[in-house]
CSV table of C-alpha atoms in Angstrom, one decimal:
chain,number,residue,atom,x,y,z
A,1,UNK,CA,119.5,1.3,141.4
A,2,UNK,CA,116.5,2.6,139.4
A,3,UNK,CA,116.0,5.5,141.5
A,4,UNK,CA,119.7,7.1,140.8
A,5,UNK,CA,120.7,5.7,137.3
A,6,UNK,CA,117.4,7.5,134.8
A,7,UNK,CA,118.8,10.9,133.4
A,8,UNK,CA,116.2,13.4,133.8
A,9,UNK,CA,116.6,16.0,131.3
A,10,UNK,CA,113.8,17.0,129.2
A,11,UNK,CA,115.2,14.5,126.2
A,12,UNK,CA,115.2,11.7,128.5
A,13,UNK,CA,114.2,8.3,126.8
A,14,UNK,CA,111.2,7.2,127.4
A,15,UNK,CA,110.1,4.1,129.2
A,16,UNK,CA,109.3,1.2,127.4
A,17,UNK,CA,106.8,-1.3,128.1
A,18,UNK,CA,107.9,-5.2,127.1
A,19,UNK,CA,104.4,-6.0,125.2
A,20,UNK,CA,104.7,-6.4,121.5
A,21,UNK,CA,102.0,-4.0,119.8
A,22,UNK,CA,101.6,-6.8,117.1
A,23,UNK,CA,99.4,-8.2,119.5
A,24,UNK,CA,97.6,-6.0,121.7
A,25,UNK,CA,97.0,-7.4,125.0
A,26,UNK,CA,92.9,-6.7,125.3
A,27,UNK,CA,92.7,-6.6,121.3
A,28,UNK,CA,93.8,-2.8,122.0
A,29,UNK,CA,93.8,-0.8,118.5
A,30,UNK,CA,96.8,0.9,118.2
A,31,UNK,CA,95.4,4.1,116.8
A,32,UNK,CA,93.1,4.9,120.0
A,33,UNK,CA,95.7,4.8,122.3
A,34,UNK,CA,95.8,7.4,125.1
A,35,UNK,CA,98.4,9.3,122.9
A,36,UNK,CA,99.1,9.7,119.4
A,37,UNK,CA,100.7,7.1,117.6
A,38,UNK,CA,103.8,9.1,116.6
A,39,UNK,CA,103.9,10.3,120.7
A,40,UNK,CA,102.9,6.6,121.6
A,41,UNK,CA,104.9,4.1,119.4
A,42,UNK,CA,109.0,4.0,118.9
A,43,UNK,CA,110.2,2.3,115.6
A,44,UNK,CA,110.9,-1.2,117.8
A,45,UNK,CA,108.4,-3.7,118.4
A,46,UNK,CA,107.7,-2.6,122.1
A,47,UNK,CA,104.8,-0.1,123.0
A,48,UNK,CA,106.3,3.0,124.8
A,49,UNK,CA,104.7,4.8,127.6
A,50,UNK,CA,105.4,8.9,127.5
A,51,UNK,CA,107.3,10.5,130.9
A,52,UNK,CA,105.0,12.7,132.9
A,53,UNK,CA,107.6,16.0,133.0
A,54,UNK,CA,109.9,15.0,135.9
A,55,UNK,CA,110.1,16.9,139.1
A,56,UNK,CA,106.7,18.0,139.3
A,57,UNK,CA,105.2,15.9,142.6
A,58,UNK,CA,101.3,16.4,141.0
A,59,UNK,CA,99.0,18.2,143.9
A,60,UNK,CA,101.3,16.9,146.5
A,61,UNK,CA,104.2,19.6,146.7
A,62,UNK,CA,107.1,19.4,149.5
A,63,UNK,CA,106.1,22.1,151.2
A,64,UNK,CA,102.4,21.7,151.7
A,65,UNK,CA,102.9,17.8,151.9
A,66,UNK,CA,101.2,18.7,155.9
A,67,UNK,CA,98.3,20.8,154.0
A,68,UNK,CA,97.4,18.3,151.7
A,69,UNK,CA,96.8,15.2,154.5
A,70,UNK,CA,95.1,17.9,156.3
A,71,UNK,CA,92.7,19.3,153.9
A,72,UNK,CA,91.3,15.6,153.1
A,73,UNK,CA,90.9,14.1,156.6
A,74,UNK,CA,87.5,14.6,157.7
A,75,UNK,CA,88.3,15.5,161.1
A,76,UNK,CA,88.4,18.7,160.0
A,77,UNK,CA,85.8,21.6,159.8
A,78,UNK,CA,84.4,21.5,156.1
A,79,UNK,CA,85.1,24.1,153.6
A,80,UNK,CA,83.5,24.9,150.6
A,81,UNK,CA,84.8,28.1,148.3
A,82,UNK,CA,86.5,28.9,150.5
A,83,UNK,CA,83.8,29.2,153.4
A,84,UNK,CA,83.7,27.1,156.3
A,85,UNK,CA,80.8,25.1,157.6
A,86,UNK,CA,80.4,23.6,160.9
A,87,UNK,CA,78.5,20.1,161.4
A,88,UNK,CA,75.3,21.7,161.9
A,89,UNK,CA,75.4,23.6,158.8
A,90,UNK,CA,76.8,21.1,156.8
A,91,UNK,CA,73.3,19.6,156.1
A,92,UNK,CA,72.6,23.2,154.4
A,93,UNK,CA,75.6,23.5,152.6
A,94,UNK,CA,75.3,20.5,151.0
A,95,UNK,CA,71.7,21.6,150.0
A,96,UNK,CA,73.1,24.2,148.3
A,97,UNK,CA,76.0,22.2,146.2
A,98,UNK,CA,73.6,20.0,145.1
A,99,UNK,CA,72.3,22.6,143.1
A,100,UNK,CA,75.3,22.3,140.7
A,101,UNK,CA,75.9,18.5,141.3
A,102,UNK,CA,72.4,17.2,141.7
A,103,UNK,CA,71.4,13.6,143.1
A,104,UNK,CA,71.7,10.5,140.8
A,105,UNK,CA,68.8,9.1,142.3
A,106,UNK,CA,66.6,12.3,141.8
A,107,UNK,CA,68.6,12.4,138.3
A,108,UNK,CA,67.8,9.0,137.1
A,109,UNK,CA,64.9,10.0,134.6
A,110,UNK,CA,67.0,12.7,133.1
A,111,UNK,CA,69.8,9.8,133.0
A,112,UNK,CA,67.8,7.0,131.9
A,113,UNK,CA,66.3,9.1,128.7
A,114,UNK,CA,70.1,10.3,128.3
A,115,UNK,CA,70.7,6.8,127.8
A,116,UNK,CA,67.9,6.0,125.3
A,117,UNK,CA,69.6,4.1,122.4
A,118,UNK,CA,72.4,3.9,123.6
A,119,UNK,CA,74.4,1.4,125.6
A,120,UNK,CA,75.5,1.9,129.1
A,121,UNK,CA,79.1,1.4,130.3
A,122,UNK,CA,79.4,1.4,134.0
A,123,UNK,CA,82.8,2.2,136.4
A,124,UNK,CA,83.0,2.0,139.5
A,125,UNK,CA,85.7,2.9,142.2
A,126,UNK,CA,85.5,0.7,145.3
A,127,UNK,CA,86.4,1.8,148.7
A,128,UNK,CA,84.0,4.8,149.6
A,129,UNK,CA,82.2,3.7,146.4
A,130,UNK,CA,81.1,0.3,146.8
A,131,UNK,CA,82.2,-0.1,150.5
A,132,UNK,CA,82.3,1.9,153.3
A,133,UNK,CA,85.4,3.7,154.1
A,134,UNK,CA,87.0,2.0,157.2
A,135,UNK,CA,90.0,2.2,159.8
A,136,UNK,CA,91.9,-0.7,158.5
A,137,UNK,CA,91.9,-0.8,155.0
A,138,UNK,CA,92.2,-4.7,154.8
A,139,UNK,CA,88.9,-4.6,156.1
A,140,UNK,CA,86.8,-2.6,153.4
A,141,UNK,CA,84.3,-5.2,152.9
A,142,UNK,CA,81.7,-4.5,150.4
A,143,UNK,CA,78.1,-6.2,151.8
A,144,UNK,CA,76.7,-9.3,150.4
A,145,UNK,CA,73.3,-6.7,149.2
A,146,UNK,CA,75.7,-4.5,147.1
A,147,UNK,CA,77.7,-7.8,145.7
A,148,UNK,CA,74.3,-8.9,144.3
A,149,UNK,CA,73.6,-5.5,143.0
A,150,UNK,CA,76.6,-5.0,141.1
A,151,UNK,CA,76.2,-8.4,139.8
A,152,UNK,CA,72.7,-7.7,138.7
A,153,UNK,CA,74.2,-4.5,136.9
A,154,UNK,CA,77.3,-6.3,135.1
A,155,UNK,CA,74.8,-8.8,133.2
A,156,UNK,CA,73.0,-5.5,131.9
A,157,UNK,CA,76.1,-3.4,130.9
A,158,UNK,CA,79.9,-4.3,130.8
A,159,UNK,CA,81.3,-3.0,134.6
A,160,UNK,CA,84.7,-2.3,135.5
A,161,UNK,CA,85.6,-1.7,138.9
A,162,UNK,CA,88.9,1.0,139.3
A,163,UNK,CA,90.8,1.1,141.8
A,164,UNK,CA,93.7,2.2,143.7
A,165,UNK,CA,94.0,-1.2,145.4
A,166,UNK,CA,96.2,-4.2,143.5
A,167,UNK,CA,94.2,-5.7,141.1
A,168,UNK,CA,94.3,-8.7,143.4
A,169,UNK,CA,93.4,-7.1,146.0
A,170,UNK,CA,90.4,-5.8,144.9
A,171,UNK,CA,89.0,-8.5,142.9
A,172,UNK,CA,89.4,-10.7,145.9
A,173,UNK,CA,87.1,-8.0,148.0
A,174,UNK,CA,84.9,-8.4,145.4
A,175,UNK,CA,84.6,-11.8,144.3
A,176,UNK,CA,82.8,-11.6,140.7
A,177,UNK,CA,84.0,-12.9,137.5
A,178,UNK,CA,81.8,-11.0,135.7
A,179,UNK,CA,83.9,-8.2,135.9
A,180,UNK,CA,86.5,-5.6,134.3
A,181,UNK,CA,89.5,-5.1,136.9
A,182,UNK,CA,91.4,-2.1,136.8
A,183,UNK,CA,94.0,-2.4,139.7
A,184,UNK,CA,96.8,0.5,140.8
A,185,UNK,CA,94.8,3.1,139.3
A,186,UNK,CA,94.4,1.8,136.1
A,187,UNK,CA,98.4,0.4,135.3
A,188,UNK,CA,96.7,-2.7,136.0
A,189,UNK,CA,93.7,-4.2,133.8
A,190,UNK,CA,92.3,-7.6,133.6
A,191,UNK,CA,89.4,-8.6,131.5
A,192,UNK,CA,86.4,-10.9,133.1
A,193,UNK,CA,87.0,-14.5,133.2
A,194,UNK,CA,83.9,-15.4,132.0
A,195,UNK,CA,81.7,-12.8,129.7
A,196,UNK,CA,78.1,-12.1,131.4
A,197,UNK,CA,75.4,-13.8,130.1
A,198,UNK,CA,72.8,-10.9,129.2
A,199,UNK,CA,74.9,-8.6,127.2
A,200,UNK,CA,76.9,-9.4,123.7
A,201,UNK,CA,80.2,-7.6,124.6
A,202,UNK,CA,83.3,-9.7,123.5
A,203,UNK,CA,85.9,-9.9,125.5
A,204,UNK,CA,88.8,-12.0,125.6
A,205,UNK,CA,88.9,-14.0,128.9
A,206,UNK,CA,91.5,-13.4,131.4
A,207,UNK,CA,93.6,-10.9,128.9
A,208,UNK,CA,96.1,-9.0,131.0
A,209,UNK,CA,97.3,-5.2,130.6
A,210,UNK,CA,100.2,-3.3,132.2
A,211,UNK,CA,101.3,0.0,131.2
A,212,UNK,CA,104.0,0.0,134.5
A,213,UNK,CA,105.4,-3.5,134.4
A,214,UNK,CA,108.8,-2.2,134.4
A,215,UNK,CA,108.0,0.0,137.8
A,216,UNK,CA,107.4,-3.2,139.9
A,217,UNK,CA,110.9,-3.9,141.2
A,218,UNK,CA,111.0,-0.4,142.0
A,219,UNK,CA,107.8,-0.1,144.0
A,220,UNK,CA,108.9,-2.9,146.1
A,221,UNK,CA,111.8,-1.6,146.9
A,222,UNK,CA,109.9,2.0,148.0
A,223,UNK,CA,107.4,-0.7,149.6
A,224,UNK,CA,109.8,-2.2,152.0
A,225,UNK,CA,111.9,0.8,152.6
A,226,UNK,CA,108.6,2.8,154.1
A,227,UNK,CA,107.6,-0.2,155.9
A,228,UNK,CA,111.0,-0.3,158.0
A,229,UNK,CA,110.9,3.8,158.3
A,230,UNK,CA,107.2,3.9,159.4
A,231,UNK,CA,107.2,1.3,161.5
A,232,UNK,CA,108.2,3.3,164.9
A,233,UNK,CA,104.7,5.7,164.0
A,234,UNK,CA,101.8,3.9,165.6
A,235,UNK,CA,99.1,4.0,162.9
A,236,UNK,CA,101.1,3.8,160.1
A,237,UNK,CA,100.0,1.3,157.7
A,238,UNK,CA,101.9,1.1,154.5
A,239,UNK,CA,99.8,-1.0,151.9
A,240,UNK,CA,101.6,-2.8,148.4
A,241,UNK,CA,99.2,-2.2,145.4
A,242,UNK,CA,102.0,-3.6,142.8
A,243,UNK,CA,102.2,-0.4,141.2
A,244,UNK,CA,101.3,2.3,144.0
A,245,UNK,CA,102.3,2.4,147.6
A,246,UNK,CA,100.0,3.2,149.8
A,247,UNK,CA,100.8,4.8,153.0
A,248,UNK,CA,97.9,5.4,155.0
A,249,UNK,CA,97.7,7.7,157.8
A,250,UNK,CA,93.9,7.6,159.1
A,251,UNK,CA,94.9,6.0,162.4
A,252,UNK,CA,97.7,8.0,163.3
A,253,UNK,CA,97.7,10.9,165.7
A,254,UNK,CA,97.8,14.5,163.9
A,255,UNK,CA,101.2,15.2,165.8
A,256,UNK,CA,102.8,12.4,164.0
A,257,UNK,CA,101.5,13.2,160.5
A,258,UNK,CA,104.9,15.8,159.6
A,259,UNK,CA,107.2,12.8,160.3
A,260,UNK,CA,104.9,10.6,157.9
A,261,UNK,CA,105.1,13.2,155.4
A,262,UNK,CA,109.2,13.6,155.8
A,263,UNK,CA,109.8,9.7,155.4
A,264,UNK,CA,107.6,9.6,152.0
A,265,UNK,CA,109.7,12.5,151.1
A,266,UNK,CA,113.2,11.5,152.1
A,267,UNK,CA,112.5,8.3,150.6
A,268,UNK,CA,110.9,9.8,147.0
A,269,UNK,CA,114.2,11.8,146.8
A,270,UNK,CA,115.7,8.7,145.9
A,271,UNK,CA,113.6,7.4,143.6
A,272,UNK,CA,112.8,10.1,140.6
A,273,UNK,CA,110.7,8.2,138.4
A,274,UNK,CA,108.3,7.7,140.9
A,275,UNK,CA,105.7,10.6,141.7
A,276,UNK,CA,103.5,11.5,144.5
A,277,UNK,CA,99.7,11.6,145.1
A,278,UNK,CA,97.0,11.8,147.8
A,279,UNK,CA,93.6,10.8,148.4
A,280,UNK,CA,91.5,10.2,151.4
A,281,UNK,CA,93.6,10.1,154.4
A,282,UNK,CA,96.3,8.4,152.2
A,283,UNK,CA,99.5,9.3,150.6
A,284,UNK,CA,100.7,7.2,147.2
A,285,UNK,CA,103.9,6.9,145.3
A,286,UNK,CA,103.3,6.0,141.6
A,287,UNK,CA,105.1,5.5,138.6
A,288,UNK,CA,105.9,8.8,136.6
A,289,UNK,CA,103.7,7.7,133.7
A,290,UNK,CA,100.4,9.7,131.6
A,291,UNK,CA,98.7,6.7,133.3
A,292,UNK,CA,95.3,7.1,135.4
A,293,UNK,CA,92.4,6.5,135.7
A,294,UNK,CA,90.8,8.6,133.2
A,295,UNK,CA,93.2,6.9,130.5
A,296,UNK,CA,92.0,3.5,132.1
A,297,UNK,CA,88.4,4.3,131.1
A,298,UNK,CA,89.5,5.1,127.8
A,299,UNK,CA,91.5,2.0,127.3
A,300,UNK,CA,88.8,-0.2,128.5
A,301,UNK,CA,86.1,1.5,126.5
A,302,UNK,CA,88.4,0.7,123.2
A,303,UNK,CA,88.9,-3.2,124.3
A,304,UNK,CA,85.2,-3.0,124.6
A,305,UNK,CA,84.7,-1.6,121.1
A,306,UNK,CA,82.6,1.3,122.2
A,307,UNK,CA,85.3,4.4,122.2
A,308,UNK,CA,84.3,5.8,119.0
A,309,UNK,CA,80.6,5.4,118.6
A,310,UNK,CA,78.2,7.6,119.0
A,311,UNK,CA,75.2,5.2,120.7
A,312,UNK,CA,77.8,4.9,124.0
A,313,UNK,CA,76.7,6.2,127.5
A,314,UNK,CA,79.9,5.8,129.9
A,315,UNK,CA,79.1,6.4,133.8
A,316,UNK,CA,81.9,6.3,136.3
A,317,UNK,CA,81.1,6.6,140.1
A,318,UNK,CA,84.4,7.2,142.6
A,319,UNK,CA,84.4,9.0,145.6
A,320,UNK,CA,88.1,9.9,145.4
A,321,UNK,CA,90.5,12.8,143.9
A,322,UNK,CA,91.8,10.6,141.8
A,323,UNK,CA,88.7,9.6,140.5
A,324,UNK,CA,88.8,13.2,139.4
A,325,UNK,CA,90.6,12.1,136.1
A,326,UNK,CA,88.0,10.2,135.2
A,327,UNK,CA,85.4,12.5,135.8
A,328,UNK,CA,87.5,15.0,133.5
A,329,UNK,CA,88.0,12.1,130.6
A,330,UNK,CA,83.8,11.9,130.4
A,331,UNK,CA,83.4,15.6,130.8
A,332,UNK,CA,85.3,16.5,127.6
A,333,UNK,CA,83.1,16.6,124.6
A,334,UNK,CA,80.3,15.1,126.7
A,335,UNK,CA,81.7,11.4,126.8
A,336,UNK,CA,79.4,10.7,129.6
A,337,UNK,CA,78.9,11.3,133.1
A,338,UNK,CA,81.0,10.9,136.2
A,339,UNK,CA,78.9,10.5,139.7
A,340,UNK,CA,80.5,11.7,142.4
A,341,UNK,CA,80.6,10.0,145.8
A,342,UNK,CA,80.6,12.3,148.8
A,343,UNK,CA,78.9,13.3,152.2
A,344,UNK,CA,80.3,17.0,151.6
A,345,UNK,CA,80.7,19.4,149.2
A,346,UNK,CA,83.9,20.0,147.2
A,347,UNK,CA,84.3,20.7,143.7
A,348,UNK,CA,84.9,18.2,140.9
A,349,UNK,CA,84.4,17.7,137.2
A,350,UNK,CA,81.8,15.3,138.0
A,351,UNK,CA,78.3,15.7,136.8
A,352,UNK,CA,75.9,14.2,139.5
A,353,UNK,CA,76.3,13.2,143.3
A,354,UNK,CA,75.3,10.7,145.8
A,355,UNK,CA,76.0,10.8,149.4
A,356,UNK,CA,77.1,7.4,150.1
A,357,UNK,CA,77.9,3.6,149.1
A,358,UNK,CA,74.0,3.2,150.3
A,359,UNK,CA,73.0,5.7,147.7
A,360,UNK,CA,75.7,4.3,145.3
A,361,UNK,CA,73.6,0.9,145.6
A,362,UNK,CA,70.4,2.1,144.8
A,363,UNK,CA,71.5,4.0,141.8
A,364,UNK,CA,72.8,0.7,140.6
A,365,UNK,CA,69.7,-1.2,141.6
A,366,UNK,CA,67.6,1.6,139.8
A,367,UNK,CA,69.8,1.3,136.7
A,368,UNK,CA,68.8,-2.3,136.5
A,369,UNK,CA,65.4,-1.6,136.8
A,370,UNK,CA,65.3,0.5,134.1
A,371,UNK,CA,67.0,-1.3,131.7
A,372,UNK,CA,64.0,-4.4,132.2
A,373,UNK,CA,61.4,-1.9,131.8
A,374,UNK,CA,63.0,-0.5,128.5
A,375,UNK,CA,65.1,-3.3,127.0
């Protein structure tokens, strides 16, 4: 299979994506690519994807697989720099972080004026971001309130919604046309299907973007081998985002986490081009590509025409680790701003803070307002 056959020395060829570059898929240029041209581009028609270096299993390694699902469940006691914060201090200590990632909403004049001549791209993560985080993840509903606010906000500036989730997945949770969908963590991007009315960004309806198309028989295979070994550990829910498996472990007892951990392991030793992550309660396998969601911003902010001007304001909101890239892509040479989501401090590369999806809706609501006010 896949898994076994890839040599994985350091010369290994690199994987190639079956899109002819003669025609990008979201009327990409070729020259603002994630990578370099000469890194990017083989001598063949086909756009080429670089390897991540093999091995290396990202923030996830084997032996502090345990460590990591601990350190983001929130049944834990908070730390912070190492100090640790019981409930009742929490309120305090969040105080204090806020003095180096400050409100959005208290922030919105300093943002607003940041923004003065320039034009406003919006990203969003969704679940934690846009809906509440939840037991059962098929049930992350965003409310009808915040559907109508990020409408409102897509016909003001172009909005993308990045996700972990399928593309599918998420865009059915959401339900606007109106929209940029980046699905998988970004190896999954879909233009809207019909251009909002209010702003004069082109887009090409319906165009279609995968960096990992090759990966998909591969994740399935992962997909249905985790859903036979997990199915004895009550909890378990293994979740197919086309190119990331999901296994999430917020309803299963402590005790049984180790065994979780093992079966992801045992079954990523067979499968070397695939890599592990983890986010909030959830473990992912993804394709062993330079592909997140920082290089999803990037790649949508070229199909939009705006990666190389000057007048640009990007603002991505997540609540998630892997937002993290993103954060990081807008932080270098002051790009724009990334807004993280939390109830609790941690660090990140993110600029400003909000508590909460609540919060997260009246920053969207408040960015509306002040685009009426100052056309």
């Amino acid at each position: 299979m896949f898994g076994d056959s890839m040599d994985l020395k350091s010369n290994s060829p690199i994987l190639t994506d079956p899109i002819p570059i003669s025609k990008p898929r979201l009327d990409f240029h070729d020259s603002l690519l994630p990578y370099s041209s000469s890194e990017v581009f083989s001598q063949g028609p086909f756009l080429t994807i670089p390897w991540k270096k093999p091995g290396l299993l990202d923030d996830v390694l084997s032996t502090s697989w345990l460590d990591a699902m601990k350190s983001s469940s929130p049944r834990n006691i908070m730390k912070y720099n190492g100090n640790e914060f019981s409930p009742n201090d929490a309120d305090v200590a969040y105080l204090n972080w806020m003095l180096k990632y400050p409100s959005a909403l208290t922030s919105i004049e300093q943002i607003v004026n940041n923004a003065k001549g320039k034009r406003i791209a919006l990203f969003l993560d969704y679940d934690g971001t846009l809906s509440p985080i939840v037991d059962n993840p098929d049930h992350a509903f965003m409310s009808n309130a915040m559907r109508a606010a990020v409408r409102n906000v897509a016909k003001c500036f172009p909005t993308a919604i990045i996700s972990g989730r399928s593309r599918e997945k998420v865009h059915k949770f959401v339900g606007l046309k109106e929209l940029y969908y980046a699905g998988s963590h970004g190896m999954d991007i879909m233009c809207p299907v019909q251009s909002p009315a209010d702003h004069t960004t082109e887009v090409n309806e319906g165009n279609l973007y995968q960096p990992a198309s090759e990966f998909l028989p591969m994740i399935n295979e992962v997909f249905m081998s985790l859903v036979e070994t997990t199915k004895n550990i009550e909890g378990a829910k293994v979740e197919n985002n086309k190119f990331c498996v999901s296994v999430h472990y917020r309803n299963v007892d402590e005790k049984s986490w180790k065994a979780v951990a093992e079966y992801v392991q045992d079954t990523l030793k067979r499968y070397p081009r695939l890599r592990l992550t983890h986010g909030r309660m959830v473990l992912e396998i993804r394709p062993v590509l330079k592909w997140d969601k920082g290089k999803a911003v990037e790649f949508l902010l070229e199909s939009l025409g705006l990666s190389s001007c000057d007048d640009v304001l990007p603002i991505y909101v997540g609540d998630d680790r892997t937002d993290e890239d993103a954060f990081k892509f807008l932080r270098e040479g002051n790009r724009g701003y990334g807004i993280l989501v939390t109830p609790a401090p941690k660090e990140s590369s993110a600029y400003y803070s909000l508590r909460d999806p609540s919060e997260v809706m009246e920053f969207i609501n408040l960015l509306v307002i002040h685009k009426k006010l100052v056309p």
